[in-house]
Amino acid sequence: MDPVRNPFAPGAGQRPPELAGRERELDAFDVVLERVARGRPERSLMLTGLRGVGKTVLLGELRSMAIRRRWGAGKVEARPDAELRRPLSAALHRAVRDLAVRHRAPDRVDEVLAVLKAFALKSNKPDAKLRDRWQPGIDVPPAQGRADSGDIEIDLVELFTEVAELATDVGSGVALLIDEIQDLSPEDVSALCAACHELSQSGAPLVVVGAGLPHVPAVLSASKSYSERLFRYTRIDRLSREDADRAVLAPIEREDAEIAPHALDAMHTASGGYPYFIQAYGKAAWDAAPTNPITEEDVRVAAPEAEAELAVGFFGSRYERATPAEREYLRAMAELTQGKDESAVTSDIAVYLGRKPSSLSPARDSLMKKGLVYSAERGHIAFTVPHFGNYLLTRAD
């Protein structure tokens, strides 16, 4: 097969294979956009799931849907130990620009931009030198007394209100998409919940769509007890066999090529139905196949190449972030679960390592902060990355 036109390469095709089987989520968001546009109350959305299930790609498609509806849309990727205020300002600036082209009152747009600039400038430390102070690139003077208190919870409510009112002026809405939402600080999570609560009370046309790891509901609930009423939670999981097959077949058929039934079986066994793995094995099998159709032998020959790529880019990059003590903890999890995608009992890990549970808390907490593990339920811990346990058992250090 021609590697130049590999349909599984990143960015190939109009719709990446990761979106196969996500019609339910896309249809649900379409309903949300319609309801909000008609002034009806609707909850914001939270997409949760393991890494490799296509949450980020789905989030990008939801943003595109909002833009096609002529909404303002901005996307943020939360980062550990980084405040939300600055990236959120940039995302909402983009959304306001989307709306501004259809607004008939430039002065009203400038008023909202002034509030946005006031909000953004509060990301600068009071004692920061002039050369170190960040400028948001908004060409209006900052507003006074609006979204500039320095209290993120107060300021975010006021900013969301201003931006939503601008969207109302043009009969539209705003979609704010936040990826890796579990990495937000407790203060930022609290502020986001408070702002979403205010939106739900007023029916303002601004929707927050978050995506993160399976423990995101617990993170939000720990911040605000009423958070469960604010969001519609959707679990994004591996694909069904039918959808996984479609994720393989669709890009191949777009290239007027074929894959043998037994090869399709082998692809599913290797990928486990996880979209990221489907793309990795699909890309390698396409490159390995000398002729059409792709055969079971092609998949077998390609498997080491796909596994080597995953070992470096998907598994290895995360493993390298762990300290020696954290790697010991991860390996114990892998041994106790026998490499399966299951949770381990934290007390069993302590017994396995011959340590007191309290002495392992720092490693466990750090791994959770790094997004390598999550608490599946009280007293249990699981990998956030599918097949990570198996990777650790087969890794040769």
XYZ file of C-alpha atoms in Angstrom:
397
model
C 0.000 0.000 0.000
C 1.151 3.566 -0.697
C 2.528 5.022 2.597
C 2.204 8.546 1.208
C -1.591 8.305 1.337
C -1.870 6.250 4.520
C -5.445 6.946 5.698
C -4.500 6.194 9.316
C -1.752 8.798 9.470
C -2.510 11.718 11.832
C -4.726 14.241 10.082
C -5.645 11.920 7.235
C -9.204 12.060 5.938
C -12.000 14.453 6.776
C -13.042 12.614 9.948
C -10.413 10.746 12.010
C -11.248 7.110 12.842
C -11.448 8.014 16.532
C -14.924 9.454 15.920
C -16.407 6.194 14.718
C -19.111 5.108 17.137
C -19.556 8.568 18.675
C -22.824 9.417 16.923
C -24.739 9.339 20.199
C -22.510 12.023 21.717
C -22.608 14.145 18.563
C -26.394 13.935 18.352
C -26.743 14.806 22.044
C -24.586 17.909 21.620
C -26.616 18.947 18.594
C -29.704 18.853 20.828
C -27.900 20.954 23.445
C -27.005 23.585 20.850
C -30.589 23.696 19.624
C -32.084 23.966 23.107
C -29.722 26.694 24.214
C -30.254 28.635 20.989
C -33.984 28.656 21.763
C -33.409 30.024 25.252
C -34.187 26.811 27.067
C -32.116 25.748 30.103
C -29.551 23.034 29.497
C -26.710 21.564 31.517
C -23.091 21.828 30.476
C -21.340 18.625 29.441
C -18.518 16.516 30.856
C -16.872 13.776 28.788
C -14.927 11.290 30.901
C -12.831 8.275 30.029
C -9.397 6.699 29.879
C -6.655 8.027 27.670
C -6.742 6.761 24.111
C -10.536 6.677 23.728
C -10.655 9.813 21.559
C -11.953 12.457 23.997
C -9.759 15.208 22.579
C -10.748 14.445 18.988
C -14.410 14.356 20.006
C -14.006 17.678 21.786
C -12.595 19.158 18.594
C -15.577 17.900 16.603
C -17.995 19.415 19.122
C -16.214 22.733 18.698
C -16.596 22.443 14.926
C -20.313 21.729 15.363
C -20.717 24.914 17.393
C -18.860 26.948 14.775
C -21.039 25.530 12.004
C -24.015 26.781 14.017
C -22.351 30.210 13.939
C -21.637 30.112 17.659
C -18.578 31.643 19.234
C -16.238 28.831 20.318
C -12.960 28.606 22.188
C -10.889 25.685 23.446
C -8.612 25.403 26.488
C -6.230 22.642 27.523
C -5.811 22.702 31.285
C -2.314 22.106 32.614
C -1.157 21.097 36.097
C 0.071 23.977 38.251
C -1.138 26.554 35.690
C -3.921 29.028 36.395
C -7.024 28.958 34.198
C -7.366 32.726 33.818
C -4.846 33.269 31.022
C -5.728 30.400 28.624
C -9.429 30.974 29.303
C -9.010 34.622 28.311
C -7.465 33.585 24.993
C -10.240 31.056 24.321
C -13.033 33.523 25.040
C -11.258 36.199 23.004
C -11.510 33.832 20.050
C -15.204 33.236 20.775
C -15.919 36.970 20.996
C -14.193 37.539 17.655
C -16.449 34.867 16.150
C -19.486 36.779 17.380
C -18.187 40.270 16.611
C -18.333 39.837 12.835
C -22.143 39.601 13.066
C -22.747 42.204 15.739
C -24.171 45.542 14.571
C -22.841 47.607 17.495
C -19.026 47.741 17.571
C -19.151 49.729 20.808
C -20.980 46.877 22.535
C -18.317 44.415 21.347
C -15.634 46.733 22.713
C -17.403 46.831 26.082
C -17.226 43.042 26.337
C -13.607 43.013 25.178
C -12.813 45.575 27.869
C -14.238 43.282 30.528
C -12.346 40.363 29.040
C -9.110 42.352 29.106
C -9.678 43.331 32.740
C -10.203 39.663 33.582
C -7.086 38.631 31.651
C -4.789 41.216 33.211
C -5.481 39.814 36.667
C -3.291 36.867 35.687
C -0.303 39.171 36.222
C 1.162 39.222 39.704
C 0.792 42.603 41.454
C 4.562 42.885 41.979
C 5.511 41.803 38.451
C 7.833 44.154 36.596
C 6.466 45.918 33.533
C 8.560 43.851 31.113
C 7.239 40.651 32.691
C 3.569 41.589 32.594
C 1.484 39.650 30.071
C -0.664 41.574 27.597
C -3.665 39.725 26.120
C -3.594 41.455 22.734
C -6.978 43.160 23.096
C -6.943 46.657 21.608
C -9.277 48.386 24.060
C -8.632 49.791 27.547
C -9.552 47.378 30.366
C -12.883 47.897 32.108
C -12.963 49.043 35.693
C -14.965 47.233 38.362
C -16.065 44.308 36.196
C -14.399 40.848 36.296
C -11.303 42.428 37.835
C -11.658 41.726 41.556
C -8.878 39.151 41.527
C -11.254 36.542 42.939
C -11.524 34.013 40.099
C -14.979 32.845 41.186
C -16.485 36.329 41.164
C -14.656 37.381 38.019
C -15.562 34.292 36.013
C -19.272 34.669 36.742
C -19.161 38.291 35.594
C -17.136 37.467 32.478
C -19.389 34.586 31.435
C -22.418 36.831 31.880
C -20.943 39.538 29.632
C -19.912 37.118 26.878
C -23.259 35.305 26.985
C -25.144 38.587 26.644
C -23.091 39.428 23.564
C -24.085 36.076 22.066
C -27.731 36.805 22.860
C -27.449 40.074 20.901
C -26.747 38.137 17.695
C -29.117 35.261 18.420
C -26.297 32.837 18.986
C -24.361 31.161 21.774
C -20.881 30.417 23.071
C -19.229 27.049 23.566
C -16.209 26.865 25.852
C -14.363 23.546 25.587
C -11.876 22.538 28.292
C -9.653 19.490 27.830
C -7.832 17.689 30.684
C -10.201 19.324 33.120
C -8.940 17.228 36.031
C -5.720 19.282 35.899
C -7.455 22.501 36.987
C -6.622 23.778 40.453
C -9.318 23.414 43.155
C -9.875 27.178 43.034
C -10.425 27.154 39.276
C -12.740 24.135 39.476
C -14.793 25.897 42.141
C -14.996 29.040 40.020
C -16.028 27.077 36.931
C -18.804 25.309 38.852
C -20.038 28.613 40.274
C -20.097 30.195 36.818
C -21.959 27.225 35.332
C -24.446 27.411 38.192
C -25.083 31.067 37.396
C -25.560 30.236 33.720
C -28.040 27.493 34.546
C -30.053 29.898 36.691
C -30.202 32.634 34.067
C -30.524 30.472 30.961
C -27.635 32.349 29.346
C -26.469 30.873 26.008
C -23.017 29.738 27.122
C -22.181 26.044 27.371
C -19.080 24.543 28.952
C -17.920 21.196 27.574
C -15.198 19.532 29.597
C -13.208 16.385 28.948
C -11.053 14.469 31.377
C -10.204 11.266 33.176
C -12.773 8.979 34.827
C -12.460 10.639 38.239
C -13.560 14.074 36.973
C -17.036 13.745 38.601
C -15.324 13.245 41.972
C -13.082 16.277 41.363
C -16.082 18.488 40.613
C -18.140 17.112 43.482
C -15.314 17.776 45.942
C -15.334 21.405 44.836
C -19.076 22.106 44.846
C -21.651 19.733 46.272
C -24.186 20.838 43.676
C -21.886 20.086 40.710
C -23.745 16.867 39.867
C -26.770 18.988 38.928
C -24.746 21.280 36.683
C -23.292 18.799 34.219
C -24.445 16.000 32.018
C -21.776 13.308 32.372
C -20.977 11.084 29.410
C -18.546 8.183 29.719
C -16.439 7.699 26.600
C -15.214 4.110 26.379
C -13.619 1.705 23.914
C -15.578 1.056 20.734
C -17.938 -1.857 20.262
C -16.765 -4.510 17.826
C -19.054 -3.132 15.133
C -17.817 0.436 15.582
C -14.183 -0.674 15.890
C -14.510 -2.510 12.564
C -16.022 0.605 11.016
C -13.107 2.676 12.325
C -10.791 0.372 10.391
C -12.928 -0.129 7.288
C -13.997 3.472 6.652
C -10.537 4.988 6.014
C -9.445 1.937 4.009
C -12.530 2.030 1.815
C -12.056 5.763 1.200
C -8.811 4.763 -0.517
C -10.615 2.112 -2.613
C -8.776 -0.640 -0.740
C -9.894 -3.662 1.286
C -8.992 -5.661 4.386
C -9.580 -9.406 4.765
C -12.035 -10.579 7.469
C -9.342 -12.442 9.438
C -7.145 -9.351 9.307
C -10.014 -7.359 10.784
C -10.234 -9.920 13.597
C -6.504 -9.569 14.241
C -6.768 -5.768 14.299
C -9.494 -5.888 16.917
C -7.583 -8.340 19.084
C -4.498 -6.117 18.986
C -6.282 -2.789 19.555
C -8.856 -3.895 22.095
C -11.281 -1.445 20.463
C -9.422 1.650 21.698
C -9.395 4.327 18.975
C -5.784 5.415 19.551
C -4.592 1.838 19.198
C -6.804 1.264 16.149
C -5.081 4.152 14.429
C -1.595 2.920 15.415
C -2.163 -0.661 14.228
C -4.067 0.504 11.153
C -1.230 2.809 10.099
C 1.379 0.089 10.572
C -0.685 -2.558 8.740
C -1.270 -0.231 5.788
C 2.464 0.458 5.503
C 3.311 -3.258 5.821
C 0.813 -4.529 3.222
C 2.535 -5.010 -0.165
C -0.748 -5.519 -2.031
C -4.501 -5.086 -1.696
C -6.270 -6.403 0.370
C -4.577 -6.129 3.793
C -4.191 -9.664 5.138
C -3.925 -11.238 8.573
C -0.233 -11.791 7.866
C 0.186 -8.063 7.140
C -1.287 -7.256 10.550
C 0.997 -9.788 12.224
C 4.077 -8.391 10.492
C 3.052 -4.813 11.322
C 2.296 -5.445 15.004
C 5.895 -4.965 16.273
C 6.128 -1.612 14.485
C 2.858 -0.415 16.014
C 3.850 -1.685 19.454
C 7.240 0.025 19.221
C 5.564 3.319 18.324
C 3.109 2.971 21.212
C 5.925 2.024 23.592
C 7.704 5.288 22.856
C 4.946 7.802 22.198
C 2.026 6.534 24.259
C 3.353 4.420 27.116
C 6.999 5.399 27.391
C 6.460 9.143 27.443
C 4.251 8.718 30.490
C 6.442 6.174 32.233
C 9.453 8.467 31.926
C 7.633 11.119 33.951
C 7.461 8.833 36.984
C 10.084 8.848 39.739
C 11.726 5.581 40.886
C 9.297 5.348 43.832
C 6.344 5.948 41.512
C 7.603 3.334 39.040
C 7.779 0.826 41.885
C 4.148 1.574 42.668
C 3.133 1.255 39.011
C 4.900 -2.082 38.644
C 3.179 -3.400 41.756
C -0.165 -2.440 40.238
C 0.752 -4.239 37.024
C 1.807 -7.391 38.886
C -1.335 -7.488 41.027
C -3.659 -7.004 38.039
C -1.568 -9.377 35.880
C -1.381 -6.685 33.228
C -5.154 -6.473 32.795
C -7.128 -3.233 32.584
C -8.471 -3.641 36.108
C -8.146 -1.754 39.380
C -5.841 -2.823 42.187
C -6.626 -2.678 45.893
C -4.355 -0.109 47.540
C -3.886 -2.216 50.667
C -2.784 -5.139 48.485
C -0.139 -2.918 46.886
C 1.256 -2.125 50.329
C 1.373 -5.824 51.227
C 2.999 -6.696 47.892
C 5.726 -4.096 48.435
C 6.101 -4.902 52.132
C 5.390 -1.306 53.094
C 2.941 0.562 55.291
C 0.036 2.037 53.296
C 0.772 5.518 54.641
C 4.331 5.382 53.287
C 2.980 4.841 49.751
C 0.553 7.774 49.834
C 3.052 10.322 48.430
C 3.797 8.140 45.395
C 0.113 7.390 44.790
C -0.909 11.043 45.137
C 1.855 12.184 42.807
C 0.862 9.599 40.197
C -2.721 10.819 40.402
C -1.571 14.408 39.951
C 0.449 13.375 36.901
C -2.627 11.680 35.449
C -1.100 8.196 35.359
C -3.553 6.582 37.782
C -6.961 7.399 39.192
C -9.076 6.197 42.076
C -11.659 3.901 40.520
C -13.436 3.639 43.880
C -12.493 4.011 47.511
C -9.524 1.785 48.283
C -8.859 0.999 44.628
C -6.480 2.457 42.062
C -6.327 1.955 38.272
C -4.224 3.044 35.304
C -5.557 5.931 33.225
C -3.869 4.411 30.164
C -5.311 1.206 28.636
C -2.876 -1.722 28.382
C -0.379 0.142 30.579
C -0.102 -2.782 32.991
C 0.768 -5.146 30.161
C 3.346 -2.647 28.880
C 5.018 -2.564 32.295
C 5.147 -6.362 32.546
C 6.790 -6.680 29.137
C 9.105 -3.700 29.539
C 12.779 -4.654 29.806
C 14.620 -2.160 32.024
